[in-house]
Structures are given as C-alpha cells and as structure tokens.
CSV table of C-alpha atoms in Angstrom, one decimal:
chain,number,residue,atom,x,y,z
A,1,UNK,CA,7.8,-21.6,-1.1
A,2,UNK,CA,10.7,-19.9,-1.2
A,3,UNK,CA,10.5,-17.0,1.0
A,4,UNK,CA,11.8,-16.4,4.3
A,5,UNK,CA,9.8,-16.6,6.8
A,6,UNK,CA,10.7,-14.3,9.9
A,7,UNK,CA,9.4,-13.3,13.4
A,8,UNK,CA,10.2,-10.6,15.4
A,9,UNK,CA,9.0,-10.8,19.1
A,10,UNK,CA,8.9,-6.5,20.3
A,11,UNK,CA,9.8,-5.5,23.9
A,12,UNK,CA,7.8,-1.8,24.1
A,13,UNK,CA,10.2,0.3,26.1
A,14,UNK,CA,11.6,3.7,25.6
A,15,UNK,CA,15.2,2.2,25.6
A,16,UNK,CA,15.5,-0.1,23.2
A,17,UNK,CA,13.0,1.7,20.1
A,18,UNK,CA,14.8,3.9,17.2
A,19,UNK,CA,13.4,7.6,16.3
A,20,UNK,CA,12.9,5.8,13.0
A,21,UNK,CA,9.9,4.0,14.1
A,22,UNK,CA,8.9,6.8,16.1
A,23,UNK,CA,8.7,5.3,19.0
A,24,UNK,CA,5.9,6.8,22.0
A,25,UNK,CA,5.9,4.3,24.4
A,26,UNK,CA,5.8,5.6,28.3
A,27,UNK,CA,7.9,3.4,30.6
A,28,UNK,CA,5.4,1.1,32.1
A,29,UNK,CA,6.0,-2.1,31.6
A,30,UNK,CA,3.4,-3.2,28.1
A,31,UNK,CA,2.6,-6.8,27.0
A,32,UNK,CA,5.2,-8.7,25.1
A,33,UNK,CA,4.5,-8.6,21.3
A,34,UNK,CA,5.8,-10.8,18.3
A,35,UNK,CA,5.4,-9.9,14.1
A,36,UNK,CA,5.6,-12.2,11.5
A,37,UNK,CA,7.2,-10.7,8.0
A,38,UNK,CA,5.9,-13.4,5.0
A,39,UNK,CA,8.1,-12.8,2.8
A,40,UNK,CA,11.2,-11.3,4.4
A,41,UNK,CA,13.9,-12.6,2.0
A,42,UNK,CA,12.7,-10.7,-0.7
A,43,UNK,CA,12.9,-7.0,-1.9
A,44,UNK,CA,10.6,-5.2,0.8
A,45,UNK,CA,11.1,-8.2,3.1
A,46,UNK,CA,14.4,-7.5,3.4
A,47,UNK,CA,14.7,-3.9,4.3
A,48,UNK,CA,11.2,-4.3,6.4
A,49,UNK,CA,12.7,-7.2,8.2
A,50,UNK,CA,15.9,-5.2,9.1
A,51,UNK,CA,13.9,-1.6,10.5
A,52,UNK,CA,11.6,-4.3,12.4
A,53,UNK,CA,15.0,-5.9,13.8
A,54,UNK,CA,15.5,-2.8,15.6
A,55,UNK,CA,13.4,-4.7,18.0
A,56,UNK,CA,14.7,-7.3,20.0
A,57,UNK,CA,14.6,-10.8,19.8
A,58,UNK,CA,14.7,-11.8,16.6
A,59,UNK,CA,13.8,-15.6,15.6
A,60,UNK,CA,14.3,-16.4,11.9
A,61,UNK,CA,12.4,-19.2,9.9
A,62,UNK,CA,12.7,-20.4,6.3
A,63,UNK,CA,10.8,-22.8,4.1
A,64,UNK,CA,7.0,-24.3,4.2
A,65,UNK,CA,7.4,-26.2,7.2
A,66,UNK,CA,8.5,-23.7,9.5
A,67,UNK,CA,5.6,-21.8,8.7
A,68,UNK,CA,3.4,-22.6,11.6
A,69,UNK,CA,6.2,-22.1,14.1
A,70,UNK,CA,6.8,-18.3,12.5
A,71,UNK,CA,3.5,-17.6,13.3
A,72,UNK,CA,1.8,-19.2,16.2
A,73,UNK,CA,1.5,-16.4,18.7
A,74,UNK,CA,1.9,-13.3,15.9
A,75,UNK,CA,0.4,-10.4,17.1
A,76,UNK,CA,0.9,-8.6,14.0
A,77,UNK,CA,1.7,-10.6,10.5
A,78,UNK,CA,3.1,-8.4,8.0
A,79,UNK,CA,3.0,-9.8,4.2
A,80,UNK,CA,5.2,-8.4,1.4
A,81,UNK,CA,5.1,-11.8,0.1
A,82,UNK,CA,4.6,-11.9,-3.8
A,83,UNK,CA,6.8,-10.8,-7.4
A,84,UNK,CA,7.8,-7.4,-8.0
A,85,UNK,CA,6.2,-5.0,-10.4
A,86,UNK,CA,8.5,-4.3,-13.3
A,87,UNK,CA,8.8,-1.9,-16.0
A,88,UNK,CA,5.4,-2.1,-18.6
A,89,UNK,CA,3.7,-4.1,-15.6
A,90,UNK,CA,0.6,-2.6,-14.4
A,91,UNK,CA,-0.2,-3.4,-10.9
A,92,UNK,CA,-3.7,-6.1,-12.2
A,93,UNK,CA,-0.6,-7.9,-14.3
A,94,UNK,CA,0.7,-9.1,-10.5
A,95,UNK,CA,-2.8,-10.5,-9.9
A,96,UNK,CA,-2.1,-14.4,-10.7
A,97,UNK,CA,1.0,-15.1,-9.0
A,98,UNK,CA,0.4,-12.8,-6.3
A,99,UNK,CA,-3.2,-13.8,-5.3
A,100,UNK,CA,-2.0,-17.5,-4.9
A,101,UNK,CA,1.3,-16.8,-2.5
A,102,UNK,CA,-1.7,-14.5,-0.8
A,103,UNK,CA,-4.9,-17.1,-0.2
A,104,UNK,CA,-2.1,-19.6,0.7
A,105,UNK,CA,-0.4,-17.2,3.2
A,106,UNK,CA,-4.3,-16.3,4.4
A,107,UNK,CA,-4.7,-20.4,5.3
A,108,UNK,CA,-1.8,-20.3,7.6
A,109,UNK,CA,-2.8,-17.7,9.4
A,110,UNK,CA,-6.3,-18.6,9.8
A,111,UNK,CA,-4.6,-21.6,10.8
A,112,UNK,CA,-2.0,-20.8,13.3
A,113,UNK,CA,-2.5,-17.5,14.4
A,114,UNK,CA,-6.6,-16.1,13.5
A,115,UNK,CA,-6.0,-13.4,16.4
A,116,UNK,CA,-3.5,-11.2,14.5
A,117,UNK,CA,-3.2,-7.9,12.7
A,118,UNK,CA,-2.8,-8.9,9.4
A,119,UNK,CA,-1.1,-6.3,7.4
A,120,UNK,CA,-0.7,-6.5,3.7
A,121,UNK,CA,1.7,-5.3,1.4
A,122,UNK,CA,1.5,-7.8,-1.2
A,123,UNK,CA,0.4,-6.0,-4.4
A,124,UNK,CA,-2.8,-5.3,-5.8
A,125,UNK,CA,-3.6,-4.9,-2.2
A,126,UNK,CA,-7.2,-3.4,-3.7
A,127,UNK,CA,-7.2,-7.4,-3.8
A,128,UNK,CA,-5.3,-8.8,-2.1
A,129,UNK,CA,-7.1,-7.5,0.8
A,130,UNK,CA,-11.1,-9.1,-0.2
A,131,UNK,CA,-8.7,-12.3,-0.9
A,132,UNK,CA,-7.5,-12.5,2.6
A,133,UNK,CA,-10.9,-11.5,3.7
A,134,UNK,CA,-12.8,-13.9,1.8
A,135,UNK,CA,-10.1,-16.8,3.2
A,136,UNK,CA,-10.9,-15.9,6.7
A,137,UNK,CA,-14.4,-16.3,5.9
A,138,UNK,CA,-14.1,-19.5,5.2
A,139,UNK,CA,-12.0,-20.1,7.9
A,140,UNK,CA,-14.9,-19.2,10.0
A,141,UNK,CA,-11.7,-16.3,11.5
A,142,UNK,CA,-13.3,-13.2,9.8
A,143,UNK,CA,-12.7,-9.9,11.8
A,144,UNK,CA,-13.1,-6.9,10.2
A,145,UNK,CA,-11.1,-5.0,12.9
A,146,UNK,CA,-7.9,-7.1,12.2
A,147,UNK,CA,-7.4,-7.0,8.3
A,148,UNK,CA,-5.4,-3.9,6.4
A,149,UNK,CA,-4.0,-2.5,3.8
A,150,UNK,CA,-1.1,-0.7,4.2
A,151,UNK,CA,-0.8,2.3,2.3
A,152,UNK,CA,1.2,4.3,4.2
A,153,UNK,CA,3.5,4.4,1.2
A,154,UNK,CA,0.7,6.8,-0.4
A,155,UNK,CA,0.8,9.4,2.4
A,156,UNK,CA,4.7,9.1,2.4
A,157,UNK,CA,4.6,10.0,-0.7
A,158,UNK,CA,2.2,13.0,-0.5
A,159,UNK,CA,3.2,14.3,2.0
A,160,UNK,CA,7.0,14.4,1.0
A,161,UNK,CA,5.3,16.1,-3.1
A,162,UNK,CA,3.3,18.3,-0.8
A,163,UNK,CA,6.0,19.8,1.2
A,164,UNK,CA,8.4,19.9,-1.6
A,165,UNK,CA,5.5,22.4,-3.0
A,166,UNK,CA,5.0,24.2,-0.5
A,167,UNK,CA,8.1,24.7,1.0
A,168,UNK,CA,8.1,23.1,4.7
A,169,UNK,CA,9.7,20.2,6.5
A,170,UNK,CA,8.3,17.4,5.7
A,171,UNK,CA,8.3,15.8,8.9
A,172,UNK,CA,6.1,18.2,10.2
A,173,UNK,CA,3.8,17.4,7.5
A,174,UNK,CA,0.3,15.8,7.0
A,175,UNK,CA,-1.7,14.6,4.1
A,176,UNK,CA,-5.0,12.4,3.8
A,177,UNK,CA,-4.6,9.6,1.1
A,178,UNK,CA,-8.2,8.1,1.1
A,179,UNK,CA,-9.3,5.1,-2.0
A,180,UNK,CA,-7.6,2.4,-2.8
A,181,UNK,CA,-3.4,1.9,-3.9
A,182,UNK,CA,-3.0,2.0,-7.0
A,183,UNK,CA,-2.9,4.9,-9.8
A,184,UNK,CA,-6.6,6.5,-9.9
A,185,UNK,CA,-7.5,4.7,-6.7
A,186,UNK,CA,-5.1,6.8,-4.8
A,187,UNK,CA,-7.0,10.2,-4.2
A,188,UNK,CA,-4.8,12.3,-1.5
A,189,UNK,CA,-6.6,15.0,-0.1
A,190,UNK,CA,-4.8,18.7,-0.7
A,191,UNK,CA,-7.2,20.4,0.4
A,192,UNK,CA,-6.5,18.9,4.4
A,193,UNK,CA,-2.7,19.5,4.1
A,194,UNK,CA,-1.4,20.6,7.3
A,195,UNK,CA,0.5,23.2,7.9
A,196,UNK,CA,-2.4,25.3,5.2
A,197,UNK,CA,0.3,26.4,2.1
A,198,UNK,CA,-0.8,29.0,-0.8
A,199,UNK,CA,0.2,25.7,-3.5
A,200,UNK,CA,-2.1,26.6,-6.5
A,201,UNK,CA,-5.0,24.5,-8.0
A,202,UNK,CA,-2.6,23.4,-11.2
A,203,UNK,CA,0.1,22.3,-8.9
A,204,UNK,CA,-2.7,20.4,-7.0
A,205,UNK,CA,-3.1,18.6,-9.5
A,206,UNK,CA,0.4,17.5,-10.3
A,207,UNK,CA,0.8,16.9,-7.3
A,208,UNK,CA,-2.2,14.0,-6.8
A,209,UNK,CA,-1.0,12.7,-10.7
A,210,UNK,CA,2.3,12.5,-8.7
A,211,UNK,CA,1.1,10.4,-6.0
A,212,UNK,CA,-0.9,8.1,-8.0
A,213,UNK,CA,2.1,7.3,-10.3
A,214,UNK,CA,5.0,7.5,-7.9
A,215,UNK,CA,5.4,3.2,-8.0
A,216,UNK,CA,6.0,3.1,-11.3
A,217,UNK,CA,8.1,6.5,-11.7
A,218,UNK,CA,10.1,4.4,-9.0
A,219,UNK,CA,9.6,1.5,-11.8
A,220,UNK,CA,11.1,3.3,-14.8
A,221,UNK,CA,13.6,5.1,-13.1
A,222,UNK,CA,15.3,1.6,-11.6
A,223,UNK,CA,15.2,0.4,-15.6
A,224,UNK,CA,14.2,-3.3,-14.4
A,225,UNK,CA,16.5,-2.9,-12.0
A,226,UNK,CA,13.8,-3.0,-8.9
A,227,UNK,CA,10.8,-1.3,-7.6
A,228,UNK,CA,9.7,0.7,-4.8
A,229,UNK,CA,11.4,-1.8,-2.2
A,230,UNK,CA,12.5,0.6,0.3
A,231,UNK,CA,10.2,3.2,0.8
A,232,UNK,CA,7.5,0.8,0.7
A,233,UNK,CA,9.8,-1.1,3.7
A,234,UNK,CA,9.9,2.2,6.1
A,235,UNK,CA,6.1,3.4,5.2
A,236,UNK,CA,5.1,-0.6,6.2
A,237,UNK,CA,7.3,-0.7,9.6
A,238,UNK,CA,5.5,2.8,10.2
A,239,UNK,CA,2.2,1.0,9.7
A,240,UNK,CA,3.2,-1.8,11.8
A,241,UNK,CA,4.9,0.1,14.2
A,242,UNK,CA,1.1,2.1,14.4
A,243,UNK,CA,-0.9,-1.2,14.7
A,244,UNK,CA,1.8,-2.1,18.1
A,245,UNK,CA,1.4,0.7,19.8
A,246,UNK,CA,-2.3,0.7,19.3
A,247,UNK,CA,-2.4,-3.2,20.9
A,248,UNK,CA,-0.6,-2.0,23.6
A,249,UNK,CA,-3.4,1.1,24.6
A,250,UNK,CA,-1.5,4.9,23.1
A,251,UNK,CA,-4.2,6.7,22.7
A,252,UNK,CA,-4.9,8.3,19.3
A,253,UNK,CA,-3.6,6.3,16.7
A,254,UNK,CA,-4.4,7.4,14.0
A,255,UNK,CA,-3.4,6.2,10.1
A,256,UNK,CA,-4.9,6.1,6.5
A,257,UNK,CA,-5.4,1.7,5.5
A,258,UNK,CA,-7.7,0.1,3.6
A,259,UNK,CA,-10.0,-1.2,5.6
A,260,UNK,CA,-14.3,-3.1,5.7
A,261,UNK,CA,-15.5,0.5,5.5
A,262,UNK,CA,-19.3,1.7,5.5
A,263,UNK,CA,-17.6,5.7,4.5
A,264,UNK,CA,-18.3,5.2,1.2
A,265,UNK,CA,-20.9,2.7,-1.1
A,266,UNK,CA,-17.5,0.6,-1.8
A,267,UNK,CA,-16.8,-2.7,0.8
A,268,UNK,CA,-13.6,-2.0,1.3
A,269,UNK,CA,-12.1,1.7,1.1
A,270,UNK,CA,-9.4,3.5,2.8
A,271,UNK,CA,-9.5,6.3,4.8
A,272,UNK,CA,-7.6,7.6,8.4
A,273,UNK,CA,-8.7,4.8,10.8
A,274,UNK,CA,-7.9,4.9,14.9
A,275,UNK,CA,-6.2,1.7,16.4
A,276,UNK,CA,-6.9,0.1,19.3
A,277,UNK,CA,-6.2,-3.1,21.5
A,278,UNK,CA,-8.2,-4.4,19.1
A,279,UNK,CA,-7.0,-3.8,15.6
A,280,UNK,CA,-9.7,-1.0,14.5
A,281,UNK,CA,-10.9,0.9,17.2
A,282,UNK,CA,-13.1,3.2,14.7
A,283,UNK,CA,-13.2,4.1,10.8
A,284,UNK,CA,-13.1,8.0,10.3
A,285,UNK,CA,-15.3,9.6,7.5
A,286,UNK,CA,-13.5,12.0,4.7
A,287,UNK,CA,-13.9,15.5,6.1
A,288,UNK,CA,-14.5,18.1,3.4
A,289,UNK,CA,-13.5,17.4,0.0
A,290,UNK,CA,-12.7,20.6,-2.3
A,291,UNK,CA,-14.4,19.5,-6.3
A,292,UNK,CA,-11.1,18.3,-7.4
A,293,UNK,CA,-10.7,15.6,-4.7
A,294,UNK,CA,-15.1,14.6,-4.6
A,295,UNK,CA,-14.5,14.3,-9.0
A,296,UNK,CA,-11.6,11.9,-8.2
A,297,UNK,CA,-13.7,10.2,-5.7
A,298,UNK,CA,-16.3,9.4,-8.0
A,299,UNK,CA,-13.9,8.7,-11.0
A,300,UNK,CA,-11.9,5.6,-8.0
A,301,UNK,CA,-14.9,3.8,-7.4
A,302,UNK,CA,-15.9,2.2,-10.8
A,303,UNK,CA,-11.7,1.0,-10.5
A,304,UNK,CA,-11.2,0.0,-6.9
A,305,UNK,CA,-14.7,-2.1,-6.9
A,306,UNK,CA,-13.9,-4.1,-10.0
A,307,UNK,CA,-10.6,-4.6,-8.2
A,308,UNK,CA,-12.0,-5.8,-4.8
A,309,UNK,CA,-14.6,-7.8,-6.7
A,310,UNK,CA,-11.5,-9.5,-8.8
A,311,UNK,CA,-10.1,-10.5,-5.2
A,312,UNK,CA,-13.7,-12.4,-3.9
A,313,UNK,CA,-13.8,-14.3,-7.4
A,314,UNK,CA,-10.1,-15.3,-6.7
A,315,UNK,CA,-11.1,-16.6,-3.5
A,316,UNK,CA,-14.5,-18.3,-3.8
A,317,UNK,CA,-12.9,-20.4,-7.3
C-alpha cells in the first residue's frame, strides 16, 4: 500500500477550532480524540488531512509496517484510500481495485481499533460499506452503530444547487439526501428543504439530476486530470467533525449517512441519523415525500440492492 497513513489527535477546545469545520464545543474539558486517515497521500486524503490538521498534535505514519501504530487507539477512522474516477468510468469500474483495498484496511481496523467509528469514503460506497460490515462480522467486531458511508458531499451539492435556484445564502439551507451514494441511488428530498422556496417542479427535477450527476460533472470538467477531491475532503471533514461532536456528547447532532437501516426493506440506506457517544443513536425516518420523490425511491432500490449484494459477495469470496 503506497498511501500515507496519518492520525490526528484532537483536543476539543473552542480556541483551537476552525470555523471551516463548524466547531461548536463548550469550554468544558472533553476527552482527547484520535482520528486516523487511511489514504492520506491521495487526492482526497491530502486536503482532508489538511482540514483535520486544523486540530493540534498531528502525527504521520507511512506504509504497511506502520499501519498498526496509525490505528491503535483511534476513535474515528476515515477511509478515502483507493483510485479516483476518470472520464468514462462508472463507480462500478472502481469496484475491483477499491474493494480489495477496503477489505485489507478493515481487517487492520478489526485488529487494532475494533471500537472506532469508521467513516467510509472509498467508492463505490454503496458496496464498500457492506464489504466493511462483512469483514467486521467475520472478525467478531461488527457494530452497526459504528460504520458509516460518508454521503455528506451529496448533501453539500444539493444545498448549493438549491440555494442557487432559491436565491438564498447556502449557509442557511438544509436539504436531506437519502438512498445511496451513486447516480440514481442519490435522492435529495427537496420537498423537505429549508428555507421553503418557490421552486418549480421542473426545476426540482433538474436539481435532482444535477445532484445525482455531480461527481460526473466534476470528472468531465477536469478532463481526466482529477475528480471531486477537494469537495469530498471538505465533506469528509464535516462528517468526521459531526462524529467527534457526537462522541463528545454534543446534543442533537444530525447528519445524513449510509448505514445499516430498517428505514426501507434494504439492509443499508442513507438517511438522517442522530449521532451520539456510541456512534448512531437513532436512524431517523424519511418523513413525508412528494410523488416525485416516492417514484425516485422505488427506482433507486433495485440498483442500490445490487450494489450492496455485490459488496457482500466480494467480502465472502
């Protein structure tokens, strides 16, 4: 493995926090936290490490022989390791390479930090999260409350596109995004967007399509020279920060994320989740859906199920 392994010990004091990560800790002392980033030398890993380095006392590790040291004592493990998308590639094209990388890293997590919260960024997330679950099950360390597929970038995109149409500041916008983390499996719930704006049904359809195709749009715009690395790093840092807040007892931390779920008949599904001291405190329901969203939900289920099963089958080969 050529990726650099980096861990960051985080001290949750308001004075050392950056506004980029929306720090909201109280001035009371809280436990030290260690965050390990597996794949810190990659396109996402580098800027993600930079953002997490805004926390003090960062230590770097490199190579397989230092993997154990990077993971020991970690509270949160973020996995952006793997190859990026290139023009013409689907997320499925990434599967065989990234699936093997994820499987190996999850074996190490099970060995060195089995109680860490695992934030999966490596694509295809719809398959890599089930792979991780199966690896942890075999190791006897699986806890459904501690495994997350990071879908925050879909939320960031949906909020940005909606704010543009609604002509409101993006900072005040909230849009839940449910389903999965690839193409048609991404379902932004614009009917639940706040603030409520007069956006036409035609515009909602276009916003949904653009949110689903956001990754492809970036890959094509970069013409083979990269993918959505910076925005994914930003989104990954936001979600990691939410996990740390939950661990540290900050109340009412709610984020959309891809987790084991009973919200639908699928074994894994992205929806709003309340985070707490043990990871997932509560998986929240979908709420009222528009007819367009209900149709989208039914359309995404077969593809998402196929991706989940693909991951399970790979892990059990």
